[in-house]
N, CA, C and O atoms as a DFTB+ gen file, in Angstrom:
312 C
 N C O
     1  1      91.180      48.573     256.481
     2  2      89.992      49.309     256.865
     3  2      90.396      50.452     257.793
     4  3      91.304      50.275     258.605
     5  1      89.735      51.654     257.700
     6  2      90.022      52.777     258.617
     7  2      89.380      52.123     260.031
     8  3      88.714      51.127     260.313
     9  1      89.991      53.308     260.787
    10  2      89.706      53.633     262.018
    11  2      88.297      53.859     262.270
    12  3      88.074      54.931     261.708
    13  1      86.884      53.323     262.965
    14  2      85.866      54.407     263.280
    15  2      86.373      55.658     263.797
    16  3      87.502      55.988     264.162
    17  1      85.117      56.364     263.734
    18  2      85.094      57.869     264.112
    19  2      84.606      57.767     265.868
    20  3      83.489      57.272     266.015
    21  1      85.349      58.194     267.205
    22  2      84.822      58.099     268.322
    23  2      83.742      58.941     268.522
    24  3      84.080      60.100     268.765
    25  1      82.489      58.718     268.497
    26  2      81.267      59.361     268.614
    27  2      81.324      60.084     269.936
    28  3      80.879      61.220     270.101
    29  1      81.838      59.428     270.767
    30  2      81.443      59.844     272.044
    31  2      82.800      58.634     273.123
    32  3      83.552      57.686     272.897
    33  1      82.481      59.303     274.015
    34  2      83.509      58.435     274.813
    35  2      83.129      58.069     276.357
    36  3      83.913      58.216     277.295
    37  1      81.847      57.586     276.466
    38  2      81.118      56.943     277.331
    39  2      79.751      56.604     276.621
    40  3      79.016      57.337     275.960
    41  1      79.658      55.567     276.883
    42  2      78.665      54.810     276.493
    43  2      76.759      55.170     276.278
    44  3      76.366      56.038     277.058
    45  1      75.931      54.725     275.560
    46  2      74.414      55.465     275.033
    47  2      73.832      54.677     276.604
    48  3      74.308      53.572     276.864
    49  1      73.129      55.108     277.283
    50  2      72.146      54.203     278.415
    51  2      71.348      54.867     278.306
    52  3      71.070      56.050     278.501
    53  1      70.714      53.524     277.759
    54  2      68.701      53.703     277.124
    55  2      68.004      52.582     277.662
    56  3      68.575      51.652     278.231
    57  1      66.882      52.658     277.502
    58  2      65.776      51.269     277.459
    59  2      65.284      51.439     275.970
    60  3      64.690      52.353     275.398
    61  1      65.827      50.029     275.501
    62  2      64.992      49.740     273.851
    63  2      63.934      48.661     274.323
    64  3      64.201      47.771     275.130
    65  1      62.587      48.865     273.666
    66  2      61.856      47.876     272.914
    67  2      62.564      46.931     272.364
    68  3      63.760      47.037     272.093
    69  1      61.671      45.672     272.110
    70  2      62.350      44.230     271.899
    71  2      61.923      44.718     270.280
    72  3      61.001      45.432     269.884
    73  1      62.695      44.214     269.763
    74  2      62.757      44.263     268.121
    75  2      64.076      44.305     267.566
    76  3      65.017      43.837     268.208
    77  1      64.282      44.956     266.140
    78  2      65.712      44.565     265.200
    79  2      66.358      46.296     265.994
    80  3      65.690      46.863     266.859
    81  1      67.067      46.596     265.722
    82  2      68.166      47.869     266.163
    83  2      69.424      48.008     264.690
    84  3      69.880      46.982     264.184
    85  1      69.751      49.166     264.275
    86  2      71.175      48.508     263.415
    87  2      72.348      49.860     264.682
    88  3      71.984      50.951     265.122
    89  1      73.266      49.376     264.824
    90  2      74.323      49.632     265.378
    91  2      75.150      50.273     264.306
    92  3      75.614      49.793     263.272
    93  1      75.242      51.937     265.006
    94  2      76.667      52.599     264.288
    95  2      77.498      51.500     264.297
    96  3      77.201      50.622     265.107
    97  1      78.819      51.264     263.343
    98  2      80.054      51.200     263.476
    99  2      81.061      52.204     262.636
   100  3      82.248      51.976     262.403
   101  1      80.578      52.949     262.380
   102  2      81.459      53.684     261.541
   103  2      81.657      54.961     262.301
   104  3      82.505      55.765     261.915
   105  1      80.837      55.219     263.481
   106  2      80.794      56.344     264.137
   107  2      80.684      57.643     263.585
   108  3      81.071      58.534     264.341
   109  1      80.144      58.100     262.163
   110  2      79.478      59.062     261.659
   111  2      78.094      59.465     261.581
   112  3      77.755      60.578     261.179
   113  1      77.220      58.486     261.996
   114  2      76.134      58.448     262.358
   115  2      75.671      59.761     263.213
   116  3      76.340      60.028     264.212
   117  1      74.462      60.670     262.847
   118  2      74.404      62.237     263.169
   119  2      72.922      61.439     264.604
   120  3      72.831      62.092     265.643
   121  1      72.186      60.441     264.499
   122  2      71.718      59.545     265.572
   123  2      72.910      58.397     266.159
   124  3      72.751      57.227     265.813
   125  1      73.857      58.675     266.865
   126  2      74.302      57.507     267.619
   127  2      73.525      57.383     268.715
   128  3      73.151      58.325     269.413
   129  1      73.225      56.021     268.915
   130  2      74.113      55.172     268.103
   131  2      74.004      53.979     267.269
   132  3      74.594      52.909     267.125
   133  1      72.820      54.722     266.690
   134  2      72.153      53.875     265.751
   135  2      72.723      54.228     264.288
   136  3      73.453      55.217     264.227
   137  1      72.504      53.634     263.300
   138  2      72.793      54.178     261.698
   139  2      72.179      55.059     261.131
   140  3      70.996      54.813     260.897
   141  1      72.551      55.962     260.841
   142  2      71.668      56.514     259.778
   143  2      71.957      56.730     258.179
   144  3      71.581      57.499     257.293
   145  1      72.741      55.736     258.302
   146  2      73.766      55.943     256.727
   147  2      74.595      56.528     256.193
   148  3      74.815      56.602     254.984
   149  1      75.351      57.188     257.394
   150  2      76.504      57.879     257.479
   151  2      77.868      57.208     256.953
   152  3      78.927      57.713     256.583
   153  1      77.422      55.832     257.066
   154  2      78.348      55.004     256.631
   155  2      78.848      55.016     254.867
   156  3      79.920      54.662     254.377
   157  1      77.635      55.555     254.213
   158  2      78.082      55.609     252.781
   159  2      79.361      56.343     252.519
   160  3      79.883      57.340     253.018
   161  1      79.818      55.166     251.172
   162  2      81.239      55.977     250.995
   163  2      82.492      55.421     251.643
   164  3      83.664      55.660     251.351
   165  1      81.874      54.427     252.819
   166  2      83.366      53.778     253.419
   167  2      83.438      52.869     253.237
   168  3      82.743      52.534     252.277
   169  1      84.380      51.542     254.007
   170  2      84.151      50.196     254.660
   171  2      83.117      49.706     255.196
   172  3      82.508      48.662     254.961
   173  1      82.913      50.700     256.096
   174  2      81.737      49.918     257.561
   175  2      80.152      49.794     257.160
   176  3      79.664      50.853     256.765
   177  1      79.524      48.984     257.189
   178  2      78.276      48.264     257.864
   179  2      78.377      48.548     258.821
   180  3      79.340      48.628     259.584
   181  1      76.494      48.905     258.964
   182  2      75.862      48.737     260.405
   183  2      75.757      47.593     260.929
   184  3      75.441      46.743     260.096
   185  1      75.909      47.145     262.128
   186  2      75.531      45.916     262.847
   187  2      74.176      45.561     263.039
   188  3      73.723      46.472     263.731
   189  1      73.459      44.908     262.858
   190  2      71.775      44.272     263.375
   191  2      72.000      43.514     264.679
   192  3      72.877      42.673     264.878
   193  1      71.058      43.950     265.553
   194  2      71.334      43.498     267.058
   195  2      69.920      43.054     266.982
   196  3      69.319      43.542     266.025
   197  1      69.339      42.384     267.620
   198  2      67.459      42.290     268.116
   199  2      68.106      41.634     269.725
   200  3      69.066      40.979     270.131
   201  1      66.625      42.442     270.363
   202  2      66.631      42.215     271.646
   203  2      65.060      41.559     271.758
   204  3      64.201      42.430     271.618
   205  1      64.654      40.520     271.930
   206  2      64.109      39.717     272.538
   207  2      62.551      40.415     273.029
   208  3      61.432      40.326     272.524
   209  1      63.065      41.138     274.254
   210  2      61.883      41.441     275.467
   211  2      63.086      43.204     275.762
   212  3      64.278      43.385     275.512
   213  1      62.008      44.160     276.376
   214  2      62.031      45.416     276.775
   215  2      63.541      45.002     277.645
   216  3      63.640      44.177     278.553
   217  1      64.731      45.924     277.000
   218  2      65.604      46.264     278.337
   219  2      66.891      47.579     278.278
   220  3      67.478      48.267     277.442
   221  1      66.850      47.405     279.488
   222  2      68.212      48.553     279.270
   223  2      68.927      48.051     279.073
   224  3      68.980      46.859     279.373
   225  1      70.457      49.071     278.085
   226  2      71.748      48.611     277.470
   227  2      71.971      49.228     277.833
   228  3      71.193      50.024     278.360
   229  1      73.560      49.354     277.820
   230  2      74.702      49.934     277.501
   231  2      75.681      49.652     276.327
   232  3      76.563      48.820     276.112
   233  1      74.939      51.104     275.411
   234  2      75.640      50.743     273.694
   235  2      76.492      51.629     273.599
   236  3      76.321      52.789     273.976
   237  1      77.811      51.051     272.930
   238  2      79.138      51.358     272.785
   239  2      79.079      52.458     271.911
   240  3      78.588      52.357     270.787
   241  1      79.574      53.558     272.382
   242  2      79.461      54.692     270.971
   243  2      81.382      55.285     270.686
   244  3      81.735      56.024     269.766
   245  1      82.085      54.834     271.503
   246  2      83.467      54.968     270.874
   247  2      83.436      54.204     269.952
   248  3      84.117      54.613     269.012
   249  1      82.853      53.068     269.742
   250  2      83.122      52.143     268.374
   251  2      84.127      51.345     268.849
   252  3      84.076      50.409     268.052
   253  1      85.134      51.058     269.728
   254  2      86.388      49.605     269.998
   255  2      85.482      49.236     271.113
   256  3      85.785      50.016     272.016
   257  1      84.556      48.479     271.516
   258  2      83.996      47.794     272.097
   259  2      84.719      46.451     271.634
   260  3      85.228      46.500     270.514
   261  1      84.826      45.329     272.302
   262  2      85.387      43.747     271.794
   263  2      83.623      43.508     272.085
   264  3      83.490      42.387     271.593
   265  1      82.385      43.865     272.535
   266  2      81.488      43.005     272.117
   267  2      80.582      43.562     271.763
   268  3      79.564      43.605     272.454
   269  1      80.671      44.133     270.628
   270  2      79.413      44.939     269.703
   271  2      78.081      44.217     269.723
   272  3      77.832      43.038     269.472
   273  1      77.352      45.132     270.055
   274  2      76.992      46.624     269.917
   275  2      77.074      47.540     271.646
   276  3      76.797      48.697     271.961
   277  1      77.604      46.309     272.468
   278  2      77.564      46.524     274.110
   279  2      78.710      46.892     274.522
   280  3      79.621      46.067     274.444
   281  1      79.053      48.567     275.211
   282  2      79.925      48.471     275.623
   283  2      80.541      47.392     276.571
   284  3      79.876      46.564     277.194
   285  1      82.170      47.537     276.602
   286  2      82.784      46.518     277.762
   287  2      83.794      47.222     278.498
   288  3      84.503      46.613     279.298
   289  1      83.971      48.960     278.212
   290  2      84.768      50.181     278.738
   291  2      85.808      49.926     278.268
   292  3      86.791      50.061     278.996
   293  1      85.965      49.533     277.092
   294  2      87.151      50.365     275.935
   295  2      87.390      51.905     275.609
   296  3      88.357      52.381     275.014
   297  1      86.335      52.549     276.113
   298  2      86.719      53.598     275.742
   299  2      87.549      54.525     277.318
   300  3      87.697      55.747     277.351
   301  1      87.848      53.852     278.118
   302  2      88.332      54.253     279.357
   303  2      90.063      54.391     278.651
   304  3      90.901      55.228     278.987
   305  1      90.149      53.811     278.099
   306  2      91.637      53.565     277.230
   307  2      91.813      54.085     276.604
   308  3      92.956      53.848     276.213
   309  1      91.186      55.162     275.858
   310  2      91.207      55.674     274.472
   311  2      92.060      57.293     274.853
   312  3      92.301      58.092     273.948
């Protein structure tokens, strides 16, 4: 499998609504860091995350996060 594409190299900080989310992983996504089907044509799937109740994240948009869809500052390394 290729490499993602590094969207960005610090992390999305938002407040989502509780509901489904799909997570770039392919990092072509023209909305990170959500999907927009940029992914056609490769390997990668989007990830499905749901959050419960209203909160702020911190979503990984380099794509090497170890705990998708949340950054963990992998991209401090990059």
């Amino acid at each position: 499998m290729a490499d993602p594409v590094i969207a960005d190299t610090k992390p999305v900080v938002t407040t989502l609504e509780a509901g489904d989310y799909y997570w770039c992983t392919c990092g072509q996504s023209a909305n990170q860091p959500f999907c927009d089907g940029g992914h056609k044509g490769t390997d990668f799937t989007p990830m499905k995350f749901t959050l419960e109740a209203q909160k702020q994240v911190a979503l990984c948009a380099c794509k090497h996060t170890n705990k998708p869809p949340f950054c963990d500052g992998a991209h401090t390394s990059l």
